[in-house]
Short mmCIF file of C-alpha atoms in Angstrom, two decimals:
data_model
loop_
_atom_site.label_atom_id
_atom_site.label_comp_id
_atom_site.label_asym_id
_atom_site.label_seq_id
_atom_site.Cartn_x
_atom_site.Cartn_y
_atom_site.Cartn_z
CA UNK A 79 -181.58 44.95 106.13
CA UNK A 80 -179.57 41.66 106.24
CA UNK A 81 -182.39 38.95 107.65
CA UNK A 82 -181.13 36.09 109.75
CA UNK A 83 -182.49 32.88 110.68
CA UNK A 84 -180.99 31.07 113.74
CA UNK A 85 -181.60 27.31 114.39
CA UNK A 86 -180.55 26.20 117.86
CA UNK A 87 -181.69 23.81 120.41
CA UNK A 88 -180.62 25.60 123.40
CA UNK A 89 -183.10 28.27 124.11
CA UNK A 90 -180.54 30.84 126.02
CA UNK A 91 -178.26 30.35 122.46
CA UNK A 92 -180.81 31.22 120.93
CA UNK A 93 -181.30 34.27 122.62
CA UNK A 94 -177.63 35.27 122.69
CA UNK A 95 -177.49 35.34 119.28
CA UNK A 96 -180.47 36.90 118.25
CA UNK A 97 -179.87 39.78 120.60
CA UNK A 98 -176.07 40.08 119.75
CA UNK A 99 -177.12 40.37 115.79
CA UNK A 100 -180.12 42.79 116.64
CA UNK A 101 -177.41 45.10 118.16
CA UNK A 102 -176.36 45.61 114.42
CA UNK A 103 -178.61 48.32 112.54
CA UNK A 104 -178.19 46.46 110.04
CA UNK A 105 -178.86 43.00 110.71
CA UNK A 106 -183.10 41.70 111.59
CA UNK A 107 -183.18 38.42 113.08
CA UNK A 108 -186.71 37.17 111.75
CA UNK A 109 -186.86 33.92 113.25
CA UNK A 110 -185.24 31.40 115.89
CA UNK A 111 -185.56 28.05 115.70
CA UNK A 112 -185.38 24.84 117.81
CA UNK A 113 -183.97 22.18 115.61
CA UNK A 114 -183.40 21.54 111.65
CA UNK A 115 -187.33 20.50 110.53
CA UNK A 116 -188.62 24.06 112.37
CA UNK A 117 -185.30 25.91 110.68
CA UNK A 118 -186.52 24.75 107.01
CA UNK A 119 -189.79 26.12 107.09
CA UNK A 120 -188.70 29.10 108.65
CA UNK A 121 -186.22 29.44 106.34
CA UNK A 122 -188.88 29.06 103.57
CA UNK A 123 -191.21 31.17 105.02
CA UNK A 124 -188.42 33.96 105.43
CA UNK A 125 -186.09 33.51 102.96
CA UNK A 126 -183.12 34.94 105.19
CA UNK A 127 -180.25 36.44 103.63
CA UNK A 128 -177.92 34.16 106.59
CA UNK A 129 -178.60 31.04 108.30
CA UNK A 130 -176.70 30.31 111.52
CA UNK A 131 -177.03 27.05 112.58
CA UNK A 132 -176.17 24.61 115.28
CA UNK A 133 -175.05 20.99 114.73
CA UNK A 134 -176.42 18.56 117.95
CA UNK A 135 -180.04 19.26 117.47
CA UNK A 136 -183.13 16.32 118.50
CA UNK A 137 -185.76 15.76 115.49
CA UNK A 138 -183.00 16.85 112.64
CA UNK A 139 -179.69 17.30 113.37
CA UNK A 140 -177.54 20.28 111.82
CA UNK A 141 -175.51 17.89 108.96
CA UNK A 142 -178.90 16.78 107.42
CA UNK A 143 -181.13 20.06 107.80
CA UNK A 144 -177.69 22.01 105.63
CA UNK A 145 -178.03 19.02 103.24
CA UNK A 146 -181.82 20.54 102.97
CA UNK A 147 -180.63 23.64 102.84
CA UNK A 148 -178.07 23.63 99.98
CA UNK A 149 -180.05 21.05 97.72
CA UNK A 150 -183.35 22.72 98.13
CA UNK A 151 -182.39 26.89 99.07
CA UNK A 152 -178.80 27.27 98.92
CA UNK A 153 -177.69 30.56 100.99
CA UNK A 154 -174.78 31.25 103.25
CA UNK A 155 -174.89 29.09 106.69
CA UNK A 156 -172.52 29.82 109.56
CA UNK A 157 -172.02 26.60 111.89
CA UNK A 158 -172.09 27.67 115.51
CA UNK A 159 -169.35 24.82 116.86
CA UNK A 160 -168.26 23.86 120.04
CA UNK A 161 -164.53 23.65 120.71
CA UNK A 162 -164.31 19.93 120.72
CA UNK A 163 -162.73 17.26 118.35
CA UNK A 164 -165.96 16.12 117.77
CA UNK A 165 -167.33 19.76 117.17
CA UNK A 166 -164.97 20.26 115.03
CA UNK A 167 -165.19 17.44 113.03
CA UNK A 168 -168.46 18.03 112.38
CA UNK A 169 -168.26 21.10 111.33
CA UNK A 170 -165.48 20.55 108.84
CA UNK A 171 -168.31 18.01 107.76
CA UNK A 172 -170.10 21.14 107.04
CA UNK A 173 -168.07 23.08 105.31
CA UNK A 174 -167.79 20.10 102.37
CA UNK A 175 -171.56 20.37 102.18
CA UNK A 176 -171.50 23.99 101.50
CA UNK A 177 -171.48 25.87 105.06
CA UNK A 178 -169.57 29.42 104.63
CA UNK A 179 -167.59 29.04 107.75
CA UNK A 180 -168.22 28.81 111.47
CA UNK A 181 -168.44 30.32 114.68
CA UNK A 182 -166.99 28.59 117.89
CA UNK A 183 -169.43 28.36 120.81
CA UNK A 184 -166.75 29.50 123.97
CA UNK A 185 -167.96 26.29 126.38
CA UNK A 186 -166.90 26.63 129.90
CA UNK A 187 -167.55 24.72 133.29
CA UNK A 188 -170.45 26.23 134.18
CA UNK A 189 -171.83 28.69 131.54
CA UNK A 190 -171.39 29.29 127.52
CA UNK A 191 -169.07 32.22 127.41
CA UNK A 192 -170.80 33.54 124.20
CA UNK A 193 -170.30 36.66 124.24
CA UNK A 194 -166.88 36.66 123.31
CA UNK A 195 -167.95 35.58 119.60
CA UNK A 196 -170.20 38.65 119.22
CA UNK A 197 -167.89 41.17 117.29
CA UNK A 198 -166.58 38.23 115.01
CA UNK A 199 -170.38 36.88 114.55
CA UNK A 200 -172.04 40.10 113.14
CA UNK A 201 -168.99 40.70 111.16
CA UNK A 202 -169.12 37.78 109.24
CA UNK A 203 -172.95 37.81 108.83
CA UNK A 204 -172.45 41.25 107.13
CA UNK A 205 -169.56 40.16 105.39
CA UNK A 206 -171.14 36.57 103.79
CA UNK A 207 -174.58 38.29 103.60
CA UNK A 208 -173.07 40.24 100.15
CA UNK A 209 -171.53 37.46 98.76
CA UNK A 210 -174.71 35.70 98.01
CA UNK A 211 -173.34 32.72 97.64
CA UNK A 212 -172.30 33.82 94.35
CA UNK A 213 -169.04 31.96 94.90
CA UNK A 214 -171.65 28.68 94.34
CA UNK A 215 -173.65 27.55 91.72
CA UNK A 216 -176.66 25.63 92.50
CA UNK A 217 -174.89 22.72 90.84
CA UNK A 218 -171.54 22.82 92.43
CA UNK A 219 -173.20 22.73 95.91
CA UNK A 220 -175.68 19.38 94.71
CA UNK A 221 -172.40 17.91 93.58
CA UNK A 222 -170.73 18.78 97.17
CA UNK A 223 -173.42 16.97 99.07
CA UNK A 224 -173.49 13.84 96.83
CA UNK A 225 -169.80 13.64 97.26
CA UNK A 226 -169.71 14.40 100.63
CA UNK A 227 -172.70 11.68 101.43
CA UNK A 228 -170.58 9.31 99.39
CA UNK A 229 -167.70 10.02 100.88
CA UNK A 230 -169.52 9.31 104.50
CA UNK A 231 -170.98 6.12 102.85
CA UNK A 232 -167.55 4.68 101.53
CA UNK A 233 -165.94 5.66 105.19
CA UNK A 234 -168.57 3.86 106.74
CA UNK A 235 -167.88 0.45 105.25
CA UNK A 236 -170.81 1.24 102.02
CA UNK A 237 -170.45 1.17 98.78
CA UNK A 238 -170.38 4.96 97.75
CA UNK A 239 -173.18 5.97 95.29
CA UNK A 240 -170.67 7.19 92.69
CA UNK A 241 -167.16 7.20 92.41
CA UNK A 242 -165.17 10.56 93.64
CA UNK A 243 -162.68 11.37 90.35
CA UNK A 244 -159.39 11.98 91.88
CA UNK A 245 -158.10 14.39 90.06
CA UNK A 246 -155.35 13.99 87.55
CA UNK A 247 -151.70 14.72 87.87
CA UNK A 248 -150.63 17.93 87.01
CA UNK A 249 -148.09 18.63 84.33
CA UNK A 250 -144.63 20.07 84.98
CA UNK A 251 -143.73 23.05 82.86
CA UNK A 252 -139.69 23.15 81.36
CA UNK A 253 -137.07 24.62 82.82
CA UNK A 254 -135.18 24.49 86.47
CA UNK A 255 -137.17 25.02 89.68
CA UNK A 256 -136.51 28.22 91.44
CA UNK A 257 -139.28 27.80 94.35
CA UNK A 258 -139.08 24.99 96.55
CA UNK A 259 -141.62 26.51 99.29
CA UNK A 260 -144.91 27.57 99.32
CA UNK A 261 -146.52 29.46 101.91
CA UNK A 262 -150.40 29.77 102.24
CA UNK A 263 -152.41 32.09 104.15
CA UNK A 264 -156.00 31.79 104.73
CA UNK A 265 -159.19 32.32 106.63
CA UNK A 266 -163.10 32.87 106.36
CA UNK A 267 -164.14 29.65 103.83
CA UNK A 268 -160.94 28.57 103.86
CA UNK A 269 -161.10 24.81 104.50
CA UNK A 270 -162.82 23.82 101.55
CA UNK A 271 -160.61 26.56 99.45
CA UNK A 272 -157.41 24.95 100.66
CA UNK A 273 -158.91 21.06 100.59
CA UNK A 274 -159.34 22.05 96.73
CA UNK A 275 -155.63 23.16 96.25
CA UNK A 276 -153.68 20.46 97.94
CA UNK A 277 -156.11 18.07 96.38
CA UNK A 278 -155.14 18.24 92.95
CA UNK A 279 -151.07 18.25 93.93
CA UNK A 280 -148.99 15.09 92.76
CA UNK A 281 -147.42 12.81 95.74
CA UNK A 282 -144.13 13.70 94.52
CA UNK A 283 -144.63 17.63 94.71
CA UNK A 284 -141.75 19.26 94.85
CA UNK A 285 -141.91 21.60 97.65
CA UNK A 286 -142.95 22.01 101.34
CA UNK A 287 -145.96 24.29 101.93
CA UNK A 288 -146.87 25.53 105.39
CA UNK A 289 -150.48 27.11 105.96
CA UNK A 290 -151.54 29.47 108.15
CA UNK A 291 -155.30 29.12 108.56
CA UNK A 292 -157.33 31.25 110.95
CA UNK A 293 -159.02 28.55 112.82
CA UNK A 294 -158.93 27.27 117.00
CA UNK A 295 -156.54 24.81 118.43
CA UNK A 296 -159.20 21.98 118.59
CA UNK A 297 -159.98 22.37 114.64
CA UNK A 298 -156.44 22.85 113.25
CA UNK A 299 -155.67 18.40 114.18
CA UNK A 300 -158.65 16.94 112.89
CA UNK A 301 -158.56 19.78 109.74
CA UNK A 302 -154.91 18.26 108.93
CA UNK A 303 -156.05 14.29 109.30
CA UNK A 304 -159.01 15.56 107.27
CA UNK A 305 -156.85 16.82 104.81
CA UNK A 306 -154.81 13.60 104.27
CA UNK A 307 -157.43 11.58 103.53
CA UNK A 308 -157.83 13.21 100.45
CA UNK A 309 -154.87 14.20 99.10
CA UNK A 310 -152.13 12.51 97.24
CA UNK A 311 -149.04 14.82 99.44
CA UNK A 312 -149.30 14.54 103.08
CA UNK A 313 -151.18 16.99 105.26
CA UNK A 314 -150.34 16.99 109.20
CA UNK A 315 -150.45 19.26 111.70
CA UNK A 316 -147.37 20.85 112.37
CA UNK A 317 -144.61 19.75 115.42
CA UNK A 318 -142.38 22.11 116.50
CA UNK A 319 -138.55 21.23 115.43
CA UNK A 320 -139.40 18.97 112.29
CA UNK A 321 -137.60 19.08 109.44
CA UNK A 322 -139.55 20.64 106.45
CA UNK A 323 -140.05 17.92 103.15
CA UNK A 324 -141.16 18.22 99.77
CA UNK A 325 -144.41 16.60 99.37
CA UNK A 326 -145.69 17.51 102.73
CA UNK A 327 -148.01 20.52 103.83
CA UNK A 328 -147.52 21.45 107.61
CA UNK A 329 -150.87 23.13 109.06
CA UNK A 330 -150.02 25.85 111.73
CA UNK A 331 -151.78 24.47 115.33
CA UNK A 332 -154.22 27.25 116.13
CA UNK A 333 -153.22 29.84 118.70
CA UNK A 334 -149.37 29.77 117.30
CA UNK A 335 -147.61 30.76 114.72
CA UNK A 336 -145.19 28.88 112.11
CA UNK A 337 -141.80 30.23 110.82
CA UNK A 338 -139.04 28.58 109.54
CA UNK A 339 -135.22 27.75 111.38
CA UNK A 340 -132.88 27.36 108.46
CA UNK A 341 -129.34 25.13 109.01
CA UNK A 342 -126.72 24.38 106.97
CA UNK A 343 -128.26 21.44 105.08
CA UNK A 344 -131.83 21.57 106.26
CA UNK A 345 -134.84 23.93 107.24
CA UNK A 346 -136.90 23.27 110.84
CA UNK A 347 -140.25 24.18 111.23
CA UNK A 348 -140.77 25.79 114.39
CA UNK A 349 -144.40 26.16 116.06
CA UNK A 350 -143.86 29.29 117.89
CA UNK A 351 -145.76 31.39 120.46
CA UNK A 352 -144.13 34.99 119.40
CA UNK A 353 -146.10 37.33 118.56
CA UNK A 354 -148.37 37.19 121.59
CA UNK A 355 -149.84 39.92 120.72
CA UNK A 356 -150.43 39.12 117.08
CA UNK A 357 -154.06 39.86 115.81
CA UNK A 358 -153.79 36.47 114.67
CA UNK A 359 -152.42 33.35 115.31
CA UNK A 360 -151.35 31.38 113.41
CA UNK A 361 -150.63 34.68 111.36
CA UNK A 362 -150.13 34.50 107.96
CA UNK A 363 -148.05 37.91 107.89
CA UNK A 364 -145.22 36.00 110.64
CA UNK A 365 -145.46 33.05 108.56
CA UNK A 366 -144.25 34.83 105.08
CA UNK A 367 -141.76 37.21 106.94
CA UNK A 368 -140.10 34.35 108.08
CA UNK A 369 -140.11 32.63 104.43
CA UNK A 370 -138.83 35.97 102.96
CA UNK A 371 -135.93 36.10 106.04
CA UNK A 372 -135.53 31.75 105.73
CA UNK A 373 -135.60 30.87 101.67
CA UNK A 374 -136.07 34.38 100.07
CA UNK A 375 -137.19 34.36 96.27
CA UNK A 376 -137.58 30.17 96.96
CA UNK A 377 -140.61 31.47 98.67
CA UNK A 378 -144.20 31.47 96.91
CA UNK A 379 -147.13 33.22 98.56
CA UNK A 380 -150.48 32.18 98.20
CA UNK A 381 -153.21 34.23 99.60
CA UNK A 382 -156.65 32.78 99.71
CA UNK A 383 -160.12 34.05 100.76
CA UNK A 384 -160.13 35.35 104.15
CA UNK A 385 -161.30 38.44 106.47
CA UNK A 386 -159.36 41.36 107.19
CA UNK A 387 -155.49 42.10 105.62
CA UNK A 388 -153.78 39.37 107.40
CA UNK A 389 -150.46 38.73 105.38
CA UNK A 390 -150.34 42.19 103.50
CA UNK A 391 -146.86 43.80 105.56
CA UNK A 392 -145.52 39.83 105.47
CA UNK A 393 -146.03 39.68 102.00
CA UNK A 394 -144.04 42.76 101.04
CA UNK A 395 -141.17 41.24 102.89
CA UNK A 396 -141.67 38.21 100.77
CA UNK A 397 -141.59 40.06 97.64
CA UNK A 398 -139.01 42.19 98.73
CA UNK A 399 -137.17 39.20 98.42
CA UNK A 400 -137.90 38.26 94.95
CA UNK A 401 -140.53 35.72 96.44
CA UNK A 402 -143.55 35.46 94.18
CA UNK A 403 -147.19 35.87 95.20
CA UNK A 404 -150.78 34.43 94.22
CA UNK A 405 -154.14 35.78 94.83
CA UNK A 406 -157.71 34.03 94.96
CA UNK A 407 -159.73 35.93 92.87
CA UNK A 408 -162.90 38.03 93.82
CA UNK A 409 -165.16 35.59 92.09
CA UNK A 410 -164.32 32.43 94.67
CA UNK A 411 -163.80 34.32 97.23
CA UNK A 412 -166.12 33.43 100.38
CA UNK A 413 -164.71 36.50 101.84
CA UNK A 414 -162.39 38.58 99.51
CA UNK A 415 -160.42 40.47 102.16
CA UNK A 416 -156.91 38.93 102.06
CA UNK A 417 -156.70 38.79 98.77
CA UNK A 418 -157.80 41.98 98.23
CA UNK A 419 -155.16 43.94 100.12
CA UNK A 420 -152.71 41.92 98.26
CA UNK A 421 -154.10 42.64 95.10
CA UNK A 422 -155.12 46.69 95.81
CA UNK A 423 -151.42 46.80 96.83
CA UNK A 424 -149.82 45.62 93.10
CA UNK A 425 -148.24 42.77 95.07
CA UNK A 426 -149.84 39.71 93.14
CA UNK A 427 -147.86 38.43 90.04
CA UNK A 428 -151.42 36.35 89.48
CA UNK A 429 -154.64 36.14 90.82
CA UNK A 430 -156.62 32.88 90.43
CA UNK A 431 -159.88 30.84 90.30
CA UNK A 432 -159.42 28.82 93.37
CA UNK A 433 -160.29 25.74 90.53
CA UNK A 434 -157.38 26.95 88.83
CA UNK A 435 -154.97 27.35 92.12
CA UNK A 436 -153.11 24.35 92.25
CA UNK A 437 -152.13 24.37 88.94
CA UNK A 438 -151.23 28.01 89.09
CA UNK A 439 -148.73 26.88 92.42
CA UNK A 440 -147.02 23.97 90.55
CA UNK A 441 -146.30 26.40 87.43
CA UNK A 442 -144.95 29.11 89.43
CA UNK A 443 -142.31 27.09 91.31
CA UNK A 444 -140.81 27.40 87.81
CA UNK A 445 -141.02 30.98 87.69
#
């Protein structure tokens, strides 16, 4: 049995959730909570496989009982978010600290439409439950919550407790370019996966990357602003009909899709609503059709952790091409679902440590 401990101030959420997670053979929910200080001794008391956990709570918020959590008892935590910039903001707040991914609370006028998360919900809780949080060492996730509070600190107007290292500059391999666009594909965990990647890429990188992350229309703007406040390239969310420049990754707005519009001396990025009926969207499988179709074998792939096979049938159109394709490997995986169908189809020329990933995408634009 997979136990679960839910921590949320609202006493019908509380309710929902439980009784959409006890629907699952499989799943036990052995304790509900009312805030963050009742959630940590439940959580001690129970030692839960998952955590779900809400973010506006009285006594102790959400941010500060995860902090708990991942210094003290680190184990997978799924942020139930509302669909707000704030929400959302918040909860990409969480996901530095440690917090496996999230689940958007469906907010209406009158009523919480939650039932429309409940497939998604006990999914994930089965899926994150095996992981273990073997993708995280004890250490890593102290060192994600000191940087993360000093990150907070120095945005604040405080002096940070310690310095953040930006990381150093990559080095160039020999030899012409052949790639000049990278295409990323991503879901479950993937925030923190992808903030890692772009992080470590020069100002001057030589290549546009578009990135199709599984994630709602109110996260994908603050995600991108997030984003660029770390990195050395620029991260922005992406405006149908701009023109596509090295150095700059284009996030996909959630609920449409990216491809590409190539002219004569140029390529477009167009924010598109076709497929509608795309499993999807943004979908990572339109996104590296269209790169096959737009660039061809100046296409990369990069497929990082995520549920499901999203990007398998548009990555065989990319390699069809003579594109090239990258894999996150099992072992930093959050989820290891993407990937996997790349991999268990003999489409990746590599798979990677997600530490390793931006080097890997800077080497293989020379490949």
């Amino acid at each position: 049995m997979i136990k679960v401990v839910v921590i949320d101030d609202s006493a019908f959420m509380r309710k929902a959730l439980a009784a959409m997670l006890s629907k699952d053979p499989e799943i036990e929910v052995v304790g509900a909570a009312r805030d963050g200080e009742e959630g940590l001794e439940m959580i001690r008391r129970h030692q839960p496989d998952v955590v779900t956990l809400d973010i506006e709570m009285p006594r102790m918020d959400g941010l500060t009982a995860l902090r708990h959590i991942m210094m003290e008892m680190p184990r997978p935590v799924l942020m139930v978010s509302s669909l707000t910039t704030e929400g959302a903001e918040a909860t990409l707040k969480a996901m530095e600290l440690g917090a496996v991914d999230f689940i958007p609370k469906q907010l209406s006028k009158v009523s919480l439409d939650i039932v429309k998360i409940e497939d998604d919900l006990r999914a994930k809780v089965k899926l994150i439950a095996k992981r273990r949080m073997s993708h995280l060492s004890r250490s890593s996730l102290t060192a994600r919550v000191r940087a993360a509070g000093a990150a907070g600190a120095a945005q604040a107007g405080a002096a940070p407790a310690a310095p953040v290292e930006r990381p150093s500059r990559a080095t160039r391999p020999g030899g012409a370019q052949t790639r000049d666009l990278v295409a990323i594909g991503v879901s479950t965990g993937g925030p923190p996966a992808v903030q890692k990647v772009l992080s470590v890429l020069p100002k001057d990188f030589p290549a546009g990357i578009l990135i199709a992350q599984h994630m709602p229309a109110a996260f994908t703007g603050p995600f991108a602003k997030r984003l660029d406040s770390v990195c050395q390239i620029t991260v922005k969310e992406a405006e149908d009909g701009e023109r596509l420049q090295h150095g700059v990754a284009y996030v996909a707005p959630g609920g449409k899709h990216l491809r590409l519009d190539q002219k004569v001396s140029r390529i477009d990025v167009r924010v598109v609503e076709e497929p509608r009926e795309a499993l999807y969207k943004p979908s990572a499988t339109v996104l590296f059709e269209s790169v096959a179709a737009g660039v061809g074998r100046r296409g990369l792939g990069v497929v990082l952790t995520g549920m499901g096979s999203d990007g398998l049938d548009g990555m065989k159109v990319l390699k069809a091409k003579g594109g090239r394709a990258l894999a996150q490997s099992d072992s930093t995986c959050v989820v290891y679902g993407m990937p996997k169908a790349i991999v268990d189809a003999g489409l990746a020329d590599e798979i990677v440590d997600i530490d390793d990933m931006g080097e890997a995408i800077l080497q293989n634009l020379y490949k």
